[in-house]
Structures are given as structure tokens and as C-alpha cells.
Coordinates of C-alpha atoms and ligand atoms in Angstrom, one line a residue:
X338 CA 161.6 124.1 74.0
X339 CA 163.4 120.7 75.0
X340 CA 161.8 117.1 74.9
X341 CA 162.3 115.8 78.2
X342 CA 161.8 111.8 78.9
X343 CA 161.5 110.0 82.2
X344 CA 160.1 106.9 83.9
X345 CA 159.6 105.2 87.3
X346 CA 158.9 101.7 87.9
X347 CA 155.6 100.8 89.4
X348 CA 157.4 98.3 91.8
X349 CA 156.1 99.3 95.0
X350 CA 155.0 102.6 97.3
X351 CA 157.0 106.0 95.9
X352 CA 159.5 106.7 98.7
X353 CA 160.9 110.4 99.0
X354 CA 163.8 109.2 97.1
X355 CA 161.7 109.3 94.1
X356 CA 160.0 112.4 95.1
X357 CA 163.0 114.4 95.4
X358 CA 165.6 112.7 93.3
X359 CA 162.8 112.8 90.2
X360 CA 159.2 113.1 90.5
X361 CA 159.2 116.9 92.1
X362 CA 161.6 118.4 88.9
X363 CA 159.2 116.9 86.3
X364 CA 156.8 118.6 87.4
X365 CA 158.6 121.9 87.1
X366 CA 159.7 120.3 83.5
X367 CA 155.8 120.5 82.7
X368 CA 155.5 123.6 82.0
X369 CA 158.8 124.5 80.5
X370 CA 159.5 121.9 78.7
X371 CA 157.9 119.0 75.9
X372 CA 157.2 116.7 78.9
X373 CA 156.9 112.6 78.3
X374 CA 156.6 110.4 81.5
X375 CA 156.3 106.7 81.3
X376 CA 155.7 104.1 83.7
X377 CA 157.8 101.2 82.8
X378 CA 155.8 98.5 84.0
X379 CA 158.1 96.3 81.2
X380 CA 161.0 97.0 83.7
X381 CA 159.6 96.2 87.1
X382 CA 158.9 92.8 85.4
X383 CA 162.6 92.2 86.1
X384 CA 161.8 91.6 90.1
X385 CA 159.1 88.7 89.0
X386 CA 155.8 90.8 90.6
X387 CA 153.2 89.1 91.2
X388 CA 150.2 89.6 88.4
X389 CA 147.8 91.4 90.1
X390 CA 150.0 93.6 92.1
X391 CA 151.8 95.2 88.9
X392 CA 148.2 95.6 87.7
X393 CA 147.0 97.7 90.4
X394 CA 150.6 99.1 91.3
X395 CA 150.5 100.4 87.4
X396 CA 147.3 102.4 88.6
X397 CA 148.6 103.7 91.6
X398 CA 151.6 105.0 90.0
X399 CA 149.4 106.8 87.8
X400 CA 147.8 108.0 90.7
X401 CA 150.9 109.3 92.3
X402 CA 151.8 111.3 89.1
X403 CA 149.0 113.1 89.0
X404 CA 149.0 113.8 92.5
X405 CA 152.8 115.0 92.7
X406 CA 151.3 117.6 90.2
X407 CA 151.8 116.1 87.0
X408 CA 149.4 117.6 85.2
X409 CA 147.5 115.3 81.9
X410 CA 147.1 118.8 80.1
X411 CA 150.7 119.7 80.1
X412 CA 152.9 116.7 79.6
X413 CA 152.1 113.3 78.5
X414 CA 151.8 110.5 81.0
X415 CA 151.8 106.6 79.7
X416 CA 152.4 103.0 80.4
X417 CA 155.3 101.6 78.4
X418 CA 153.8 98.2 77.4
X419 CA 151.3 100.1 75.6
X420 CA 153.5 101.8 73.4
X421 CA 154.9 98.2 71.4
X422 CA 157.5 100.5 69.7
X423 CA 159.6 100.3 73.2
X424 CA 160.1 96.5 72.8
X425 CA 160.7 96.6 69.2
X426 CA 163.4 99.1 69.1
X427 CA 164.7 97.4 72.2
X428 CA 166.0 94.6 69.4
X429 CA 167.7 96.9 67.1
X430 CA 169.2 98.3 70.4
X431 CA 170.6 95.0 71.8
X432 CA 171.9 94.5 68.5
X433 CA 174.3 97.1 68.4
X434 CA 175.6 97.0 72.3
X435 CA 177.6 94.6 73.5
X436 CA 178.0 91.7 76.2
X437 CA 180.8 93.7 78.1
X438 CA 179.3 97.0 78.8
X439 CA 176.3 95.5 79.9
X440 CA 178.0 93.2 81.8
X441 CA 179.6 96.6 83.5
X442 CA 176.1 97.8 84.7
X443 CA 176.9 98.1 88.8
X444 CA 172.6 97.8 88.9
X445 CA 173.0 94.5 87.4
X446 CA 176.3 93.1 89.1
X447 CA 174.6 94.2 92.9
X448 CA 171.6 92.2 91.7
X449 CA 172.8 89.5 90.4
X450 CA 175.6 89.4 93.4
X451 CA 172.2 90.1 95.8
X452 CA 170.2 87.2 94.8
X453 CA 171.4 83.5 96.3
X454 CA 170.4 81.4 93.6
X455 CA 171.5 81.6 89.7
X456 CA 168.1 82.7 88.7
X457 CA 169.6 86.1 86.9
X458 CA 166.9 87.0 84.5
X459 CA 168.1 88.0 80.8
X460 CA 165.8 90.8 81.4
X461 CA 168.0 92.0 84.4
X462 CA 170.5 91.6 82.3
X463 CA 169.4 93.6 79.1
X464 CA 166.8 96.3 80.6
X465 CA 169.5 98.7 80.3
X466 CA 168.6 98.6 76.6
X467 CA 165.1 98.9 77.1
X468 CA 165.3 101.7 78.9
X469 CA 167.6 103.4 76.4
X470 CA 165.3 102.2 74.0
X471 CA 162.8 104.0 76.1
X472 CA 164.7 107.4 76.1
X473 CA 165.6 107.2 72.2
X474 CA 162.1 107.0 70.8
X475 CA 161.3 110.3 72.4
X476 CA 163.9 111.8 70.4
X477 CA 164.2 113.4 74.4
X478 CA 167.3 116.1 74.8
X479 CA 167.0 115.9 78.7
X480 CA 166.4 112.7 80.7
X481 CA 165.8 113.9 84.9
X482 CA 166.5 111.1 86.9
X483 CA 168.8 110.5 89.9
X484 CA 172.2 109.6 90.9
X485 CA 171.9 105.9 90.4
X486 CA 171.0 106.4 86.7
X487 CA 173.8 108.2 85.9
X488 CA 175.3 105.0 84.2
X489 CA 172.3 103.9 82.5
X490 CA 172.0 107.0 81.2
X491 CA 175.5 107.2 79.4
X492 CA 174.7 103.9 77.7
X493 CA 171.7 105.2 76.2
X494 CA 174.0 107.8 75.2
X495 CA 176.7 105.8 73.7
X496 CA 174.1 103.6 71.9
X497 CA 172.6 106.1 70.4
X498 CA 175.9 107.7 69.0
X499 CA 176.7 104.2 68.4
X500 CA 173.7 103.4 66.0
X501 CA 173.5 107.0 64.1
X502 CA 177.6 106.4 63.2
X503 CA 177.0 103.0 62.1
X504 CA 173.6 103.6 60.0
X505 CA 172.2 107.0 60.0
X506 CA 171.8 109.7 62.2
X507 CA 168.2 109.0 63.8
X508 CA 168.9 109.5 67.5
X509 CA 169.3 112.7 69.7
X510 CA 172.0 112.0 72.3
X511 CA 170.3 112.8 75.6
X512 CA 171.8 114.2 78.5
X513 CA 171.4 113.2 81.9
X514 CA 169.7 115.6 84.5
X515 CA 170.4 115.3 88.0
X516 CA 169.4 117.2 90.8
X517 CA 171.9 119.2 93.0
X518 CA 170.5 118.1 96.0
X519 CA 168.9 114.9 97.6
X520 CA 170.0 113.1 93.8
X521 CA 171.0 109.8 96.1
X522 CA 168.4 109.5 99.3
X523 CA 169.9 107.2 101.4
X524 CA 167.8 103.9 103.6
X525 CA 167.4 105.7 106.9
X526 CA 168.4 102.8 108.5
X527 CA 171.0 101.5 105.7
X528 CA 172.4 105.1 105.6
X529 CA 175.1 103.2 103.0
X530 CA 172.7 102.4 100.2
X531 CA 170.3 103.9 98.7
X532 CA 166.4 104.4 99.9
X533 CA 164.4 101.9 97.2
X534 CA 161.2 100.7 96.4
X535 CA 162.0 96.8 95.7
X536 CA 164.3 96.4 98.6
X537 CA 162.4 95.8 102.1
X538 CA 162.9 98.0 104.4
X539 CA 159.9 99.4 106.7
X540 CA 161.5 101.4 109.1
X541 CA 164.1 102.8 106.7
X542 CA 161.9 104.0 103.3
X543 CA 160.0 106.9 103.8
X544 CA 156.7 106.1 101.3
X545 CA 155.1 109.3 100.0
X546 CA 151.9 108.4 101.0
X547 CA 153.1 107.6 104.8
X548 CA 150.7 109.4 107.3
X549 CA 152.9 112.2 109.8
X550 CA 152.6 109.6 112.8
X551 CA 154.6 106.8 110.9
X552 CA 156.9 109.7 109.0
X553 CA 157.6 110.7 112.9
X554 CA 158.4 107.3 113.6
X555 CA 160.8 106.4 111.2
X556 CA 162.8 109.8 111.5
X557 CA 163.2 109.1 115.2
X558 CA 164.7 105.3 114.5
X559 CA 167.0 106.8 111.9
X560 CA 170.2 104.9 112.3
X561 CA 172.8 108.2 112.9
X562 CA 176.2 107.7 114.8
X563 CA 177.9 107.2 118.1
X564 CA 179.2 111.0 118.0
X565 CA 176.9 114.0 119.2
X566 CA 178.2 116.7 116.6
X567 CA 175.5 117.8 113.6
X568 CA 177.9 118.2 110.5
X569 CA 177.3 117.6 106.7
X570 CA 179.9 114.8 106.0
X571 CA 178.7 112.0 103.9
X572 CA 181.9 109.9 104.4
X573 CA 182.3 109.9 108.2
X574 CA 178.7 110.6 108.9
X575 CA 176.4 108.8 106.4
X576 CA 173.0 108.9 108.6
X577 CA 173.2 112.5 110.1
X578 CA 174.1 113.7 106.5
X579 CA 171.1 112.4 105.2
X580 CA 168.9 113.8 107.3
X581 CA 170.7 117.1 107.1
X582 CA 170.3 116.5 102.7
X583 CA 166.9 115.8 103.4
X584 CA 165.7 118.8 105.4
X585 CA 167.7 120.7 102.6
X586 CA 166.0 119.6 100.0
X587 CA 161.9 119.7 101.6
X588 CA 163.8 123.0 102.6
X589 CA 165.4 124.7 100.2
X590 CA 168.5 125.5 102.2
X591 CA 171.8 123.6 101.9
X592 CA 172.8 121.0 104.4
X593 CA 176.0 122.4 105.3
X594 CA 174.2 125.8 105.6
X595 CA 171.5 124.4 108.6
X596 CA 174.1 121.8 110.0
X597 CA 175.0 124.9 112.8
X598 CA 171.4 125.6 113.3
X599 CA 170.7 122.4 115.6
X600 CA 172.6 121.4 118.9
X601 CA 171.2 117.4 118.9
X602 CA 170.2 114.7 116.7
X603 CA 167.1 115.0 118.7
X604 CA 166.3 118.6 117.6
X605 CA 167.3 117.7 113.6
X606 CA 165.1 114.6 113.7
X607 CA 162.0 116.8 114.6
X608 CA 163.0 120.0 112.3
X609 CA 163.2 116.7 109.1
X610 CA 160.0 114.9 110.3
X611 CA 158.2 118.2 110.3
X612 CA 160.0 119.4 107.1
X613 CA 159.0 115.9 105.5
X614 CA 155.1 115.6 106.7
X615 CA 154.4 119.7 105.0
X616 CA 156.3 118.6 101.8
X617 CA 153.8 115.6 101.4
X618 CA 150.5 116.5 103.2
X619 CA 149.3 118.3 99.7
X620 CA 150.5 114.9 97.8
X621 CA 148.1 113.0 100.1
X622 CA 145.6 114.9 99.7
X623 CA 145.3 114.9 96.1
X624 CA 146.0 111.3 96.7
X625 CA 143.1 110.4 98.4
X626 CA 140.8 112.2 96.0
X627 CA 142.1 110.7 92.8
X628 CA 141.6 107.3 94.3
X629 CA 138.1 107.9 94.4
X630 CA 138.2 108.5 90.6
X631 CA 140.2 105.4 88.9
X632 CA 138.0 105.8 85.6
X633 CA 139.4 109.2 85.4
X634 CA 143.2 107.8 86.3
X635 CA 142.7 105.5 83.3
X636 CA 140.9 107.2 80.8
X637 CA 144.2 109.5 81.4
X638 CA 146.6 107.4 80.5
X639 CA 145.0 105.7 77.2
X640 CA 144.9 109.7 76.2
X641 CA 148.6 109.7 76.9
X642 CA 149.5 106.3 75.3
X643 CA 147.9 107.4 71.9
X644 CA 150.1 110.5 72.1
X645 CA 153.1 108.8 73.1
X646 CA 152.6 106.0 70.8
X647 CA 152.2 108.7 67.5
X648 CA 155.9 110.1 68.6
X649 CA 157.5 106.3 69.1
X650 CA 156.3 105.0 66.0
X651 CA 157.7 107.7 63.5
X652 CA 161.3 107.1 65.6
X653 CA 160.9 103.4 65.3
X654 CA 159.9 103.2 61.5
X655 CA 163.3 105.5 60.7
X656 CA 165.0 103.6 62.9
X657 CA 164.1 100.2 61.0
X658 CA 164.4 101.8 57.9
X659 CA 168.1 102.8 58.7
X660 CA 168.9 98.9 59.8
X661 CA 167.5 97.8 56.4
X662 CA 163.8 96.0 57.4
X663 CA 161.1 96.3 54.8
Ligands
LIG714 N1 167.0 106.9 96.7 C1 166.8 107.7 95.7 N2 167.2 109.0 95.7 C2 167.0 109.8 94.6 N3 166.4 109.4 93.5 C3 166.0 108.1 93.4 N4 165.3 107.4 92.5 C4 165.1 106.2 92.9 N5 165.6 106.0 94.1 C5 166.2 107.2 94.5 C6 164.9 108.0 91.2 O1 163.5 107.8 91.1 C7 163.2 107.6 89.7 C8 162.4 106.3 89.6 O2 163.2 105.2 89.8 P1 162.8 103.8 90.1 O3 161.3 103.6 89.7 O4 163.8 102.8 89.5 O5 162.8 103.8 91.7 P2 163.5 102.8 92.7 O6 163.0 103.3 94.0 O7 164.9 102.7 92.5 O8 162.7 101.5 92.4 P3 163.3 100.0 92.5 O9 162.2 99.1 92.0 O10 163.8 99.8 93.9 O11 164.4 100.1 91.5 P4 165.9 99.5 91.6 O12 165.6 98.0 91.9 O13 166.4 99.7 90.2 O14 166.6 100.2 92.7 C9 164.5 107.5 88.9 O15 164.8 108.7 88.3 C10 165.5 107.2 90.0 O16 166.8 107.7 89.7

């Protein structure tokens, strides 16, 4: 059995990017695998939330867990500032990478680049550390994420080889697990970048918990192209491919395989929407009956931070015994 590690920022509504790209194969990991899954509230502190929000948004990311089908009996769900272990070996982590491959973190650069004033965080800067920090405790031999974690990923890695070469061999070296399909859902009306919780965009983020009217909506605005031919071809046709990757996915076909089976953009608008609304109405549902039930949501997740806290403290102490602290 593998230890498999993930997270997801509770910085704003889950979007079917998350669904597909992450939250559907932990579930599958439940059950075959030693499952940890953290919400890493410590990282959506990057974007400067407002207080209450990342309160409550730390709930109802809980909430969307459990009703993705993450069950509290089979894996361990937690919130990563109440494991102080993740901070802690955060330091012995930024003490052994370096300015220049953090500097080389295209998250960071688009961020920084994206923002109009110099008000770049050190956080933005370093959470790449923190979130291998977050990977390492675990001692975690699988890591499912999507596409735009693949670099993240293989700094966790190279810190980890890093530290066990330079002191002692404390870390596993986790791989990176991406899906085969849907690993980069794209904005449906920004078909060139990717489909986001922090970036603002109504009409083009597809929120798990948005009702069939709105999910209609939203797949009829979908920015395509000026030609009339359905074809899988992310280069030349970002928005049509999309859909077609979508349907694929909620499907279980491949895009190129249903490409031939619609004549319009119309027709593949309607056969996604539908696709789309069965995939989530039985995530809704659960949905709206765990938020009738937040004790239950939190007594949840201080049963999984004691469980997760008992793994990240054994790492940590060898860890800090290997760097020489009392
Ligand atoms: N568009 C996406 N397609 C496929 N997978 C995605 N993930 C995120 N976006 C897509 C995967 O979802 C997991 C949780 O990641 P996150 O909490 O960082 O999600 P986010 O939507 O990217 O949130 P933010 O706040 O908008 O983050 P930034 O600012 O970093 O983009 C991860 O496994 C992620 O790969």
C-alpha cells in the first residue's frame, strides 16, 4: 500500500478543474491507498484573504471533501495550520533550496508579473517550500495533483534528495500523479489559461456547486472559434478542445474519439452542459446535507489533524535530529 499526499487551497468555490484534475482520483486513492488530504489554508494566505472568508472557506472546503466522496473512515482529512510540524520543517526546507530555483517557479513569475504594484509577498515567493514541506512529512510515495503542479512537484522532489544526500536519508522522494485526461481545465472564456479559483472569472469557471441553469449558461458563452469544424486540437482550437476534454473526462471517452460524433458547437455545448450537470448533481446533493451538519464537518477534521499530526511529528523530529537541533 502507497502513502498518497495531496492538498487544495481553500481560496474560493471548487471549479471542475479541481474536480477532475484532483479531487475525483483521491477519492479512488481512498480505498487503495494510505490516503492524507490537507487543506492548506497556510497557502491561500499568499492572496491576502480576508479573515473571516478563509475561516468559513476552510469549512466549506471540508465540506466539499466529504461530499466529492472523501470518506473520514478511509483516509485522513486536515487543515495544515493545525499540524505546526508543516511550518517548522518549512525552515529546514528553505534552508537547503536556493534563491534561483525558486526564483524559476513559472507560478511565482506569472504572479508576481500579474500583480501592478511591487507588493510580491515572501510567502509567494517561498510556498513552493511549504508545500514540499507539506508532501515530505507524509513520508507520501504518490502526490495526485494536476498539470500546473508538475513543477512544484519536482522541487519537492529535488529537495528532498537534496536534504537526505546532505544529512541523512529521512525523505521518500515522491512522484507526481497526474491524470491522463482533463490534468489542465482550461477558463471557458480564457480557453489559454487555466480554469482557477483566485482568478475572477464568472462566466468562465465552472464552480462545483453551480446549479444546471447557470452550468447551461456558462457552457453556451464558452468562447470557441470562428471555424465550424468539431476537432480535438489544443493548438489551433483551444476552446472547442476543451469542451471536447471536458465531455471526455465527465464521460469517460476520449476527445478525439467523440470529436466525429457532433456536427455543431451547438450540439457539443449541450452533450458537455448535460455531461457536466449528472457528474455534479450527487456532489450537490451531498453538499447541501453536510451543510446542515457543520459540528459534524468539524469534529471531522480535529479527528484527522490528531492523525495527521502523530505522522508529521515523527518525520519532523528525524528531520531536526539529522540537521543537528537538540
Ligand atoms: N484548471 C485545473 N485543471 C486541472 N486541475 C486543476 N487544479 C487546479 N486547477 C486545475 C488542481 O486542483 C488541486 C487543488 O489546487 P488549488 O487549490 O491550487 O486550485 P486552484 O484552482 O489553482 O486555486 P487557486 O487559488 O486559483 O490557485 P493558484 O492561484 O495557484 O492557481 C491541485 O491538484 C491542482 O493541480
Amino acid at each position: 500500500m502507497q502513502r498518497v499526499l495531496s492538498g487544495v487551497q481553500p481560496s474560493g468555490d471548487f471549479h471542475i478543474g479541481n474536480y477532475l484534475g484532483a479531487l475525483r482520483s483521491w477519492v479512488q486513492d481512498q480505498d487503495e491507498n494510505d490516503a492524507f488530504y490537507c487543506i492548506v489554508d497556510l497557502h491561500a494566505l499568499t492572496s491576502s484573504p480576508n479573515p473571516d472568508e478563509l475561516r468559513s472557506r476552510t469549512i466549506d472546503a471540508a465540506i466539499n471533501l466529504l461530499a466529492v466522496g472523501l470518506d473520514p473512515d478511509r483516509c485522513t482529512i486536515f487543515v495544515q495550520s493545525q499540524v505546526p510540524e508543516h511550518t517548522r520543517l518549512t525552515w529546514l526546507l528553505e534552508c537547503v533550496a536556493t534563491m534561483g530555483e525558486l526564483g524559476r517557479m513559472t507560478q511565482f513569475k506569472d504572479k508576481r508579473d500579474s500583480s501592478k504594484s511591487d507588493r510580491t509577498s515572501v510567502g509567494l515567493f517561498t510556498y513552493p517550500v511549504l508545500q514540499a514541506a507539506d508532501i515530505l512529512l507524509y513520508n507520501a510515495n504518490r502526490v495526485p495533483v494536476g498539470e500546473d503542479q508538475r513543477q512544484h512537484l519536482e522541487l519537492a522532489r529535488e529537495l528532498a534528495r537534496r536534504f537526505n544526500t546532505r544529512y541523512s536519508d529521512i525523505f521518500v522522494v515522491p512522484e507526481a500523479s497526474i491524470p491522463s485526461r482533463a490534468a489542465r481545465v482550461m477558463d471557458l472564456q480564457y480557453p489559454e489559461r487555466k480554469m482557477s479559483k483566485s482568478i475572477k472569472s464568472p462566466l468562465g469557471t465552472v464552480a462545483v456547486l453551480d446549479r444546471p441553469s447557470e452550468i447551461e449558461r456558462k457552457v453556451k458563452r464558452a468562447v470557441t472559434d470562428s471555424d465550424t469544424e468539431v476537432r480535438y486540437d489544443p493548438e489551433s482550437k483551444p476552446g472547442v478542445s476543451n469542451l471536447l476534454e471536458l465531455l471526455g473526462a465527465a464521460t469517460g471517452a476520449t476527445p478525439e474519439s467523440i470529436a466525429s460524433s457532433y456536427q455543431s458547437y451547438g450540439d457539443l455545448k449541450s452533450a458537455v452542459s448535460e455531461a457536466l450537470i449528472e457528474m455534479l448533481r450527487p456532489v450537490q446533493e451531498r453538499h447541501d446535507d453536510l451543510s446542515k451538519d457543520i459540528g459534524s464537518v468539524k469534529a471531522t477534521l480535529a479527528k484527522g489533524n490528531d492523525a495527521a499530526r502523530a505522522v508529521a511529528q515523527r518525520t519532523y523530529e528525524r528531520a531536526a535530529q539529522a540537521v543537528g537541533l537538540l
